[in-house]
Amino acid sequence: MPTPTRKLHPFALTDVTIDDPFWTPRQEANRAVSIPHILAMCRQTGRVDAFKLDWRPGDPNPPHIFWDSDVAKWIEAAAYSLATRPDKRLEAEVDEIIDLIVAAQQTEGYLNIHFTVVEPEKRWANLRDWHELYCAGHLIEAAVAYWQATGKRALLDAVCRYADYIGSVFGRGKGKKRGFPGHEELELALVKLFRATGEQRYLKLSKFFVDERGRKPHYYDKEAKERGDDPKTWWARDYSYNQSHVPVREQDEALGHSVRAMYLYSGMADVAAETGDEELRTACKRLWASAVERKMYVTGGVGSAHQGEKFTADYDLPNESAYAETCAAIGLVYFAHRMLQLEADGKYADVLEQALYNGVLSGVGVRGDRFFYVNPLASAGGHHRQEFFGCACCPPNLARLIAELGSYVYATSGNALYVNLYVGGEGETEVAGWPMTLHQETCYPWEGAVKLTVELGQPTKFDVRLRLPGWCRAFSLEVNDEPVEPRLTKGYASLKREWQDGDVVELCLDMPVERIVANPAVVEDAGKVALQRGPLVYCLEQCDHSGDVRGLALPDDAELTARFDTNLLGGATVIETTGLAPAATGWKGSLYRPLSETSAKPVRIKAIPYCLWDNRAPGAMAVWLPRG
Amino acid sequence: MPTPTRKLHPFALTDVTIDDPFWTPRQEANRAVSIPHILAMCRQTGRVDAFKLDWRPGDPNPPHIFWDSDVAKWIEAAAYSLATRPDKRLEAEVDEIIDLIVAAQQTEGYLNIHFTVVEPEKRWANLRDWHELYCAGHLIEAAVAYWQATGKRALLDAVCRYADYIGSVFGRGKGKKRGFPGHEELELALVKLFRATGEQRYLKLSKFFVDERGRKPHYYDKEAKERGDDPKTWWARDYSYNQSHVPVREQDEALGHSVRAMYLYSGMADVAAETGDEELRTACKRLWASAVERKMYVTGGVGSAHQGEKFTADYDLPNESAYAETCAAIGLVYFAHRMLQLEADGKYADVLEQALYNGVLSGVGVRGDRFFYVNPLASAGGHHRQEFFGCACCPPNLARLIAELGSYVYATSGNALYVNLYVGGEGETEVAGWPMTLHQETCYPWEGAVKLTVELGQPTKFDVRLRLPGWCRAFSLEVNDEPVEPRLTKGYASLKREWQDGDVVELCLDMPVERIVANPAVVEDAGKVALQRGPLVYCLEQCDHSGDVRGLALPDDAELTARFDTNLLGGATVIETTGLAPAATGWKGSLYRPLSETSAKPVRIKAIPYCLWDNRAPGAMAVWLPRG
């Protein structure tokens, strides 16, 4: 294998503590409400007990092909939570479930509920549509996370055996199948397993799956014929649905099922980072540009279409009918984090932040027990969070990301220390052989001031790189109360100096309210603005307004005021102004009237962060407002 | 039967001549191009020869369940053309096809290609999904039209026998089926047959179908079970798809397949007019209000959804994804014309005109040989007219309506003469026993001036009622160069006087360019305006502009100038102004930017009538423009 080209190395989750007015309550709700709630839902629906393998033909409620993944993602979430906040009861609960899972493993290493008890004869028969390899990937991620959190190896050993078995079935060797996952996920999981174990064979297997994808003759054609199916009658029609229409190195457009795409691209970036594969890295950058520069909502949501949960054409970003699945925004965070590690460029962290604070966080209610699967940018009032879903990918995906937040805050690159996200707490690392702790205090994203204090055994020269978010157009920076002029490099303010214990860095990011416009090619947003302050995109909710919020106009000269509202859902900055509401009177019997016969009246507008919508009285919602 | 309550009686088509700068070229293209083209398409696809009944099992190209209707509508179009412009060759061609049709009639009177040669065992087995009764309706309409145009009875006699046979199969009598058409059409056709023959039994049969619709136990449930099908597994799921979810008298919302709905409501209005049925009339008014006041595009298009070609929720009127089938706009013209006859209220003629000049006329290219099935109000550039369709309902529907235009211009009501549409030419009638001719000269819809000259045997007192279109906000009226003050009644200017031969009425309708806004509940149009002048809705086509027309903004203070452009597709009034185009530069790598960093530059805007779009270079199109 060539030399790795991973530029940034995130801090281990166990080296980061979060103590932050914005995120601590979210992590607490995740720990105290979401994680128990999701486990209860998994239990209630039979997902946990299914690992007992006692379902028999004729029984009701056959284990579904993706149940393993839901429980695995829950274990991963619990593991991240345990990594930073030990909890004996939770750990005992995970151990018990892991015992079930390990006991469900077959002699040869195979480990999948559905294809062990429901359709054992169909093992590996339909990689295209079924989720065996996807479930395997989630079990591996869970195992690595739990081992890192607790040092316990039972699940890690099991998934190594499973991965070895998978490696004995799939590959280029004689008698092996040249298949690849219909729903990507295993690729990135195998790189995690490689990093956890140091075993090159897992990286090689991941690279095999990445590179085999989309080759001709197409494996899914062959596989369908072996099942006696006509590949031409496939419901999704086109292999771009699962990104296997051409080999991944030839792909240049984000296509198909958006979660699958994000997981694949994440796996590709991981393989590129670990192998130094330039061609793969270039493909990742092309796919990034396609997804982010032409197909992403301002909330960081991706995948516009309900039909097939897919990406559509460039600039096709309808608001009310947006799909923007929570898992796809989470997948974009994963992809962005990997591109950041590959390129050390702040533009990737910008998108990571944009998705995290908007399209991801909107996925879970503030209490932690209600979830969005779909995240539209406008609503007539009928879209609300639910306690769970038959296809329950989003809730545990949210839980694991929120619990794992610490991993996204800091990274090292040789002698440089990167601060990627502004989240209060501390991060511990070693610099030049000496332990170093970076304390962070901030009210971000409500305020742009960040105070960093260095705790250091002895004076040491190194480089601290603070991200200057793409949304920020002016900032000030001081070290020990003295203004400094940092070197600016790829979206970071670089401070290279000999640091002393107790040094204080104060960064102040200007955070005015901005009117955001979309590229003119996004016709759905023509003549409209969205409000943004810092990383947060705002929206109007019906309960704060009279007249359908989707019709309220915001004149270009209306003054926008940000105010911290302590009563709003635990405290949040709102944006207030005066807009125009079209008069609702005079319309009796007519749908259309001359503009000159209608009028508009000034109305108070109160915008709240998009991530907080649908936590109060149900009603309409809009992100994009006519400039009126 | 109670007393008829039909207030207006349209002039017979043969009593109206059209000689008009706007409509004559359209009728000429219809006669010289569309009618021969549609026949050629019907022949080429086997639709005409199918009446020979020589298809045999195993042969390719089995006659489809709606083929009869395509040929029937073509005959109807040819008949209307012959009524006003004799053409021996065309008449001979029709006679030959009618011979085939008459010869295809079965002994008992049954007359349907598919269920005679392809699936004879399935006659009347699935009224819900198949089109037997729909095809019967179109054969009846064709027969009545051809008899009225030529006096020839062959097809009329055949359809009377068919209608009598249908009456022997369906009805409330012992042993009869209590079914009704899955695709409505026969209801209105039977009223035409009643009016042509004076036979009450056809009116009664129509009323039976109208009233049987949606009763419990539901006929389609019973019928499905008789076929061995589970009615619950029906693909369309809900009987509102074909307006049979509840009895029609209980319906208050325009629902389901929009063409079916319009044909049903037309038939209901006909039955109400002929029977004086108040309850039915009230139901028609409720359904009118639902369709027109809450579910109609500004072009007169109805039925927003591609899926099921259906009406959706109130105010759900997306522009680019609009379905707005040409046949649905035509159906709205039919419904409006019948409501006008029932109510003598100009508001119905307003909608008739709005649909006719916009959403209907857009359905056919100016040359006459290309057709839209779907009429969106915005396009990315990929939507174009086609020469024909597998489901070919729209082309012959357009041909028959354009050929029949004369019937919509004038009507009588007792001693009053109504001018409903402003179309040059003349209309002949009798007033108090004396022949009377009304000559009309106008450049409508390009200009609002209309000159009417009365030709009369002797001075006679009667009432001339000139429609004051809903779009018109000021007008002047003179009789023999003297200003007059008419009585205003239900959208008409009424001139009651003793008319002399040679009297001249000059009506001048103010026709400024108007910015139109949609009801605030139509969120798709929030912050946008459409341009309208007279009855014509305008649009921007890409070939007249630089920068995607869907992003061009029209400031409220931009001056709008109307200019007749003699070079535009035979001459048309265009609207010119200066708008704002968002700068396309500076977007590299970003989808979203602060408004303050973007700019807009003035651009010339040239709007053309919506009905003329897609006749030049293909490209994007927009009706609604941001107010910018």
Coordinates of C-alpha atoms in Angstrom, one line a residue, chain B residues 157-402:
Chain B
D157 CA -79.1 6.2 -35.7
A158 CA -76.4 3.8 -34.7
V159 CA -75.7 5.7 -31.4
C160 CA -79.4 5.9 -30.6
R161 CA -79.5 2.1 -30.9
Y162 CA -76.3 1.9 -28.8
A163 CA -77.8 4.2 -26.2
D164 CA -81.0 2.2 -26.1
Y165 CA -79.0 -0.9 -25.6
I166 CA -77.0 0.7 -22.8
G167 CA -80.3 1.8 -21.3
S168 CA -81.4 -1.9 -21.4
V169 CA -78.3 -3.0 -19.5
F170 CA -78.0 -0.1 -17.0
G171 CA -80.8 1.3 -14.8
R172 CA -82.9 0.7 -11.7
G173 CA -85.2 -1.8 -13.4
K174 CA -85.2 -5.5 -12.5
G175 CA -82.2 -7.3 -13.8
K176 CA -80.4 -4.1 -14.8
K177 CA -76.9 -3.2 -13.6
R178 CA -76.7 -0.1 -11.3
G179 CA -73.3 0.8 -12.7
F180 CA -72.0 4.1 -13.9
P181 CA -69.0 5.3 -16.0
G182 CA -65.5 5.0 -14.5
H183 CA -64.4 7.8 -16.8
E184 CA -67.3 10.2 -17.0
E185 CA -68.4 11.6 -20.4
L186 CA -71.5 9.6 -21.3
E187 CA -73.6 11.8 -19.0
L188 CA -73.1 15.0 -21.0
A189 CA -73.3 13.1 -24.3
L190 CA -76.7 11.7 -23.5
V191 CA -78.0 15.2 -22.8
K192 CA -76.7 16.2 -26.2
L193 CA -78.5 13.2 -27.7
F194 CA -81.7 14.1 -25.8
R195 CA -81.5 17.7 -27.2
A196 CA -80.8 16.4 -30.7
T197 CA -83.6 13.8 -30.7
G198 CA -86.1 15.1 -28.2
E199 CA -86.1 11.7 -26.6
Q200 CA -86.6 12.1 -22.8
R201 CA -85.2 8.5 -22.2
Y202 CA -81.7 9.8 -23.0
L203 CA -82.0 12.5 -20.4
K204 CA -83.3 10.0 -17.9
L205 CA -80.5 7.6 -18.6
S206 CA -78.0 10.5 -18.1
K207 CA -79.7 11.4 -14.8
F208 CA -79.5 7.8 -13.7
F209 CA -75.7 7.7 -14.3
V210 CA -75.3 11.0 -12.5
D211 CA -77.4 10.0 -9.5
E212 CA -76.2 6.4 -9.2
R213 CA -72.6 7.6 -8.9
G214 CA -71.1 7.0 -5.4
R215 CA -74.2 5.3 -3.8
K216 CA -73.7 2.6 -1.2
P217 CA -73.4 -0.4 -1.6
H218 CA -70.7 0.8 -4.1
Y219 CA -71.2 -0.7 -7.6
Y220 CA -67.4 -0.9 -8.1
D221 CA -67.0 -3.0 -4.9
K222 CA -69.7 -5.4 -6.2
E223 CA -68.2 -5.4 -9.7
A224 CA -64.7 -6.1 -8.4
K225 CA -65.9 -9.0 -6.3
E226 CA -67.7 -10.4 -9.3
R227 CA -64.4 -10.4 -11.1
G228 CA -62.8 -12.1 -8.2
D229 CA -60.8 -9.0 -7.3
D230 CA -60.4 -7.5 -3.9
P231 CA -61.7 -3.9 -4.2
K232 CA -59.4 -2.9 -1.4
T233 CA -56.3 -3.5 -3.6
W234 CA -57.4 -1.1 -6.3
W235 CA -54.4 0.9 -7.6
A236 CA -56.1 4.3 -7.3
R237 CA -57.2 3.3 -3.7
D238 CA -59.9 5.9 -3.2
Y239 CA -63.1 6.3 -5.2
S240 CA -62.6 10.1 -5.2
Y241 CA -60.2 9.3 -8.1
N242 CA -63.3 9.0 -10.3
Q243 CA -65.6 11.2 -8.2
S244 CA -67.6 8.2 -6.9
H245 CA -66.6 8.4 -3.2
V246 CA -70.0 9.8 -2.3
P247 CA -73.2 10.6 -4.3
V248 CA -72.6 13.7 -6.5
R249 CA -75.2 15.8 -4.6
E250 CA -73.1 15.4 -1.5
Q251 CA -69.8 16.4 -3.1
D252 CA -68.4 19.8 -2.3
E253 CA -64.7 19.5 -3.4
A254 CA -63.2 19.0 -6.8
L255 CA -61.3 15.8 -6.4
G256 CA -59.6 13.1 -8.3
H257 CA -58.8 12.8 -12.0
S258 CA -59.4 16.3 -13.3
V259 CA -60.7 15.5 -16.8
R260 CA -63.1 13.0 -15.3
A261 CA -64.2 15.6 -12.8
M262 CA -64.8 18.3 -15.4
Y263 CA -66.8 16.0 -17.7
L264 CA -68.9 14.8 -14.7
Y265 CA -69.6 18.3 -13.5
S266 CA -70.5 19.3 -17.1
G267 CA -73.0 16.5 -17.3
M268 CA -74.4 17.4 -13.9
A269 CA -74.9 21.0 -15.0
D270 CA -76.6 19.8 -18.2
V271 CA -79.0 17.5 -16.2
A272 CA -79.7 20.4 -13.8
A273 CA -80.4 22.7 -16.7
E274 CA -82.8 20.3 -18.4
T275 CA -84.6 19.1 -15.3
G276 CA -84.6 22.2 -13.0
D277 CA -83.1 20.1 -10.3
E278 CA -82.1 22.7 -7.7
E279 CA -80.1 20.3 -5.5
L280 CA -78.0 19.3 -8.5
R281 CA -77.5 22.9 -9.5
T282 CA -76.3 23.8 -5.9
A283 CA -73.8 20.9 -6.0
C284 CA -72.5 22.2 -9.4
K285 CA -72.0 25.6 -7.8
R286 CA -70.1 24.2 -4.9
L287 CA -67.9 22.1 -7.1
W288 CA -67.3 25.2 -9.4
A289 CA -66.2 27.2 -6.4
S290 CA -63.8 24.5 -5.2
A291 CA -62.2 24.0 -8.7
V292 CA -62.1 27.7 -9.7
E293 CA -61.6 29.6 -6.5
R294 CA -59.1 27.3 -4.8
K295 CA -57.6 24.9 -7.4
M296 CA -57.1 26.7 -10.7
Y297 CA -53.9 28.0 -12.3
V298 CA -54.0 31.6 -13.5
T299 CA -53.9 30.0 -17.0
G300 CA -57.2 28.2 -16.4
G301 CA -55.3 24.9 -16.0
V302 CA -56.7 22.5 -13.4
G303 CA -55.4 19.3 -11.9
S304 CA -51.9 20.0 -10.4
A305 CA -50.6 16.5 -9.9
H306 CA -49.0 14.2 -12.5
Q307 CA -49.7 11.3 -10.2
G308 CA -53.2 10.2 -11.1
E309 CA -53.7 13.4 -13.2
K310 CA -55.5 14.7 -10.2
F311 CA -56.7 17.6 -8.3
T312 CA -54.7 18.1 -5.0
A313 CA -55.3 20.2 -1.9
D314 CA -56.7 23.7 -2.0
Y315 CA -54.1 26.3 -3.1
D316 CA -51.5 23.6 -4.0
L317 CA -50.5 25.0 -7.4
P318 CA -46.8 24.3 -8.1
N319 CA -45.7 25.9 -11.3
E320 CA -42.9 23.8 -12.8
S321 CA -44.4 20.5 -11.8
A322 CA -47.9 21.5 -12.8
Y323 CA -49.8 18.9 -14.7
A324 CA -52.7 21.0 -15.9
E325 CA -53.7 18.6 -18.7
T326 CA -54.9 20.3 -21.9
C327 CA -58.1 18.1 -21.7
A328 CA -58.8 19.3 -18.2
A329 CA -58.7 23.0 -19.3
I330 CA -61.0 22.0 -22.2
G331 CA -63.2 20.3 -19.7
L332 CA -63.2 23.5 -17.6
V333 CA -64.4 25.4 -20.8
Y334 CA -67.2 22.8 -21.1
F335 CA -68.2 23.1 -17.4
A336 CA -68.0 26.9 -17.5
H337 CA -70.1 27.1 -20.7
R338 CA -72.8 24.9 -19.0
M339 CA -72.7 27.0 -15.8
L340 CA -73.1 30.1 -17.9
Q341 CA -76.2 28.6 -19.6
L342 CA -77.5 27.6 -16.1
E343 CA -76.8 30.9 -14.4
A344 CA -76.4 33.6 -17.1
D345 CA -73.6 35.1 -14.9
G346 CA -70.5 36.6 -16.6
K347 CA -68.2 35.1 -14.0
Y348 CA -68.6 31.7 -15.8
A349 CA -67.7 33.3 -19.1
D350 CA -64.7 34.9 -17.5
V351 CA -63.3 31.5 -16.6
L352 CA -64.3 30.1 -19.9
E353 CA -62.2 32.9 -21.6
Q354 CA -59.3 32.5 -19.2
A355 CA -59.0 28.8 -19.9
L356 CA -59.6 29.1 -23.6
Y357 CA -57.0 31.8 -24.3
N358 CA -54.4 30.4 -22.0
G359 CA -54.4 26.8 -20.8
V360 CA -56.3 25.4 -23.7
L361 CA -54.7 27.3 -26.6
S362 CA -51.2 26.6 -25.2
G363 CA -52.1 22.9 -26.0
V364 CA -51.5 23.3 -29.7
G365 CA -48.6 24.8 -31.5
V366 CA -49.3 27.7 -33.9
R367 CA -48.7 25.4 -36.9
G368 CA -51.3 23.0 -35.7
D369 CA -49.3 19.7 -35.7
R370 CA -47.7 19.7 -32.2
F371 CA -49.5 19.3 -28.9
F372 CA -49.0 19.7 -25.2
Y373 CA -50.6 17.1 -22.9
V374 CA -49.2 18.8 -19.9
N375 CA -49.1 22.6 -19.4
P376 CA -46.7 23.7 -16.7
L377 CA -46.3 27.4 -15.8
A378 CA -42.6 27.2 -15.6
S379 CA -40.1 25.0 -17.4
A380 CA -36.4 24.3 -17.2
G381 CA -36.4 24.0 -21.0
G382 CA -37.2 20.3 -21.5
H383 CA -40.9 20.5 -22.0
H384 CA -42.0 20.5 -25.7
R385 CA -45.0 19.7 -27.8
Q386 CA -45.3 16.3 -29.4
E387 CA -46.9 15.2 -32.6
F388 CA -49.2 12.7 -30.9
F389 CA -49.5 10.6 -27.7
G390 CA -50.1 6.9 -27.0
C391 CA -53.0 8.2 -24.9
A392 CA -54.1 10.6 -27.5
C393 CA -57.0 12.4 -25.8
C394 CA -55.7 15.9 -26.1
P395 CA -55.1 16.5 -29.8
P396 CA -58.6 15.7 -31.1
N397 CA -60.1 17.4 -28.0
L398 CA -58.3 20.6 -29.0
A399 CA -59.4 20.2 -32.7
R400 CA -63.0 19.8 -31.8
L401 CA -63.0 22.8 -29.4
I402 CA -61.3 25.2 -31.8

